[in-house]
Amino acid sequence: MTIMNGQGALRKGRVSEPGRVYLVTCVAWNRAPVFRHYRAARAASRAIHSPKSWGDAQCLAWVLMPDHWHGLIQVGEEDLSKVINRLKSRVSKAIRAEEGRRSPLWQRAFHDRALRHDEDVRDAARYIVANPIRAGLVQRAGQYPYWNATWL
């Protein structure tokens, strides 16, 4: 019997269903607060905003925290893993270009949870956008500059 732990356990049973909305979390390498610095956060935000980062998927809402990123992604025909790997690569390249960073930026794996069909996507987006408030970084979402949602 094979026991899976860590990243292997995250990938086991992962299925990407076209049209489904996923709540995704990507964590910085060793939880380093890379995005605490405004230059890195701005470079990452530009990459996140770029349509080239998403292929046929759509990013409905996201927030960039000091050491991780949360997104609400609706996938198209392309597999969620490919979408997230492309996003992480584009953000890494942007950070390298801005700051010359050579060490890894992201943990290899990511966490995802498919929203049930009866879940309100806007409630999930509100949850994502409220992360800086819950973390004590700001008192209101509008005070935090590194987030976006399609409903603005």
Short mmCIF file of C-alpha atoms in Angstrom, two decimals:
data_model
loop_
_atom_site.label_atom_id
_atom_site.label_comp_id
_atom_site.label_asym_id
_atom_site.label_seq_id
_atom_site.Cartn_x
_atom_site.Cartn_y
_atom_site.Cartn_z
CA MET A 1 0.00 0.00 0.00
CA THR A 2 1.30 3.46 -0.94
CA ILE A 3 0.81 6.22 1.59
CA MET A 4 0.57 9.67 0.07
CA ASN A 5 1.40 12.78 1.98
CA GLY A 6 2.23 16.39 1.22
CA GLN A 7 2.06 17.39 -2.43
CA GLY A 8 1.16 13.92 -3.68
CA ALA A 9 -1.91 13.88 -1.47
CA LEU A 10 -2.99 17.24 -2.88
CA ARG A 11 -2.89 15.88 -6.43
CA LYS A 12 -4.53 12.52 -5.73
CA GLY A 13 -8.01 12.45 -7.19
CA ARG A 14 -7.76 15.98 -8.62
CA VAL A 15 -10.21 16.40 -11.45
CA SER A 16 -10.76 19.54 -13.48
CA GLU A 17 -14.33 19.90 -14.70
CA PRO A 18 -14.92 22.41 -17.54
CA GLY A 19 -17.08 25.32 -16.41
CA ARG A 20 -16.58 24.52 -12.71
CA VAL A 21 -15.47 27.24 -10.29
CA TYR A 22 -12.55 26.46 -7.97
CA LEU A 23 -11.23 28.19 -4.89
CA VAL A 24 -7.44 27.96 -5.25
CA THR A 25 -4.59 28.74 -2.85
CA CYS A 26 -0.93 28.99 -3.90
CA VAL A 27 1.69 29.44 -1.17
CA ALA A 28 5.05 31.19 -1.47
CA TRP A 29 8.17 29.06 -1.07
CA ASN A 30 8.74 28.38 2.64
CA ARG A 31 5.89 30.81 3.39
CA ALA A 32 8.28 33.70 2.78
CA PRO A 33 6.40 37.04 2.80
CA VAL A 34 7.61 37.87 -0.71
CA PHE A 35 4.55 39.96 -1.56
CA ARG A 36 4.85 42.14 1.53
CA HIS A 37 7.16 44.35 -0.55
CA TYR A 38 5.17 46.63 -2.84
CA ARG A 39 7.43 46.15 -5.89
CA ALA A 40 6.96 42.38 -5.80
CA ALA A 41 3.23 42.71 -5.08
CA ARG A 42 2.75 45.15 -7.97
CA ALA A 43 4.70 42.96 -10.39
CA ALA A 44 2.70 39.91 -9.31
CA SER A 45 -0.59 41.83 -9.58
CA ARG A 46 0.21 42.87 -13.15
CA ALA A 47 0.85 39.22 -14.08
CA ILE A 48 -2.36 38.13 -12.35
CA HIS A 49 -4.36 40.78 -14.25
CA SER A 50 -2.93 39.75 -17.62
CA PRO A 51 -5.32 37.73 -19.80
CA LYS A 52 -2.25 35.75 -20.97
CA SER A 53 -2.10 34.19 -17.50
CA TRP A 54 -5.50 32.54 -17.82
CA GLY A 55 -5.89 30.91 -21.24
CA ASP A 56 -9.54 29.90 -21.52
CA ALA A 57 -10.08 30.11 -17.75
CA GLN A 58 -11.48 33.16 -16.00
CA CYS A 59 -10.23 34.59 -12.73
CA LEU A 60 -13.39 35.79 -10.97
CA ALA A 61 -11.73 37.11 -7.79
CA TRP A 62 -8.30 37.07 -6.20
CA VAL A 63 -6.23 38.45 -3.35
CA LEU A 64 -2.45 38.51 -2.99
CA MET A 65 -1.44 38.12 0.64
CA PRO A 66 2.14 38.61 1.89
CA ASP A 67 2.96 34.89 1.60
CA HIS A 68 0.19 33.37 -0.55
CA TRP A 69 -2.44 33.94 -3.20
CA HIS A 70 -6.13 33.02 -3.24
CA GLY A 71 -8.17 32.92 -6.41
CA LEU A 72 -11.63 31.99 -7.58
CA ILE A 73 -11.14 30.41 -10.98
CA GLN A 74 -13.68 29.21 -13.51
CA VAL A 75 -11.94 26.76 -15.80
CA GLY A 76 -12.68 26.28 -19.48
CA GLU A 77 -11.51 23.22 -21.37
CA GLU A 78 -7.96 23.50 -20.05
CA ASP A 79 -7.07 21.54 -16.92
CA LEU A 80 -6.92 23.55 -13.68
CA SER A 81 -3.35 22.36 -13.00
CA LYS A 82 -2.16 23.79 -16.32
CA VAL A 83 -3.91 27.09 -15.64
CA ILE A 84 -2.35 27.44 -12.18
CA ASN A 85 1.10 26.35 -13.36
CA ARG A 86 0.99 29.01 -16.10
CA LEU A 87 -0.11 31.66 -13.58
CA LYS A 88 2.66 30.73 -11.14
CA SER A 89 5.22 30.78 -13.96
CA ARG A 90 4.12 34.21 -15.20
CA VAL A 91 4.18 35.65 -11.66
CA SER A 92 7.63 34.13 -11.06
CA LYS A 93 8.97 35.67 -14.29
CA ALA A 94 7.52 39.05 -13.35
CA ILE A 95 9.16 38.93 -9.91
CA ARG A 96 12.48 37.84 -11.45
CA ALA A 97 12.32 40.74 -13.91
CA GLU A 98 11.43 43.24 -11.17
CA GLU A 99 13.74 42.09 -8.41
CA GLY A 100 16.19 39.62 -9.92
CA ARG A 101 14.97 36.85 -7.59
CA ARG A 102 16.68 33.52 -8.28
CA SER A 103 15.23 31.24 -5.59
CA PRO A 104 11.88 29.49 -6.12
CA LEU A 105 8.85 31.70 -5.62
CA TRP A 106 6.10 29.11 -5.10
CA GLN A 107 5.60 25.83 -3.33
CA ARG A 108 5.19 23.15 -6.00
CA ALA A 109 1.62 22.17 -5.20
CA PHE A 110 -1.52 24.20 -4.73
CA HIS A 111 -4.74 23.63 -2.85
CA ASP A 112 -8.07 23.69 -4.63
CA ARG A 113 -11.68 23.13 -3.73
CA ALA A 114 -14.45 22.90 -6.30
CA LEU A 115 -17.48 24.98 -5.40
CA ARG A 116 -20.70 23.00 -5.28
CA HIS A 117 -23.25 24.01 -7.87
CA ASP A 118 -25.50 25.42 -5.14
CA GLU A 119 -22.77 27.59 -3.58
CA ASP A 120 -22.91 31.30 -4.21
CA VAL A 121 -19.85 32.34 -6.19
CA ARG A 122 -20.14 35.92 -4.92
CA ASP A 123 -20.04 34.71 -1.31
CA ALA A 124 -16.82 32.84 -2.13
CA ALA A 125 -15.43 36.00 -3.74
CA ARG A 126 -16.31 38.04 -0.64
CA TYR A 127 -14.54 35.46 1.50
CA ILE A 128 -11.40 35.77 -0.65
CA VAL A 129 -11.40 39.56 -0.70
CA ALA A 130 -11.87 39.70 3.09
CA ASN A 131 -8.62 37.80 3.75
CA PRO A 132 -6.57 40.95 4.47
CA ILE A 133 -9.21 42.03 7.00
CA ARG A 134 -9.16 38.66 8.78
CA ALA A 135 -5.34 38.76 8.79
CA GLY A 136 -5.41 42.18 10.48
CA LEU A 137 -3.66 43.94 7.59
CA VAL A 138 -6.50 46.43 7.03
CA GLN A 139 -9.91 47.30 8.43
CA ARG A 140 -11.74 47.45 5.08
CA ALA A 141 -11.12 45.63 1.79
CA GLY A 142 -10.81 48.93 -0.07
CA GLN A 143 -7.71 49.77 2.00
CA TYR A 144 -5.82 46.77 0.61
CA PRO A 145 -4.46 47.28 -2.92
CA TYR A 146 -3.73 43.72 -4.10
CA TRP A 147 -7.07 42.18 -4.98
CA ASN A 148 -9.76 42.26 -7.63
CA ALA A 149 -13.16 40.79 -8.44
CA THR A 150 -15.14 40.73 -11.69
CA TRP A 151 -18.16 42.28 -9.97
CA LEU A 152 -16.55 45.69 -9.45
#
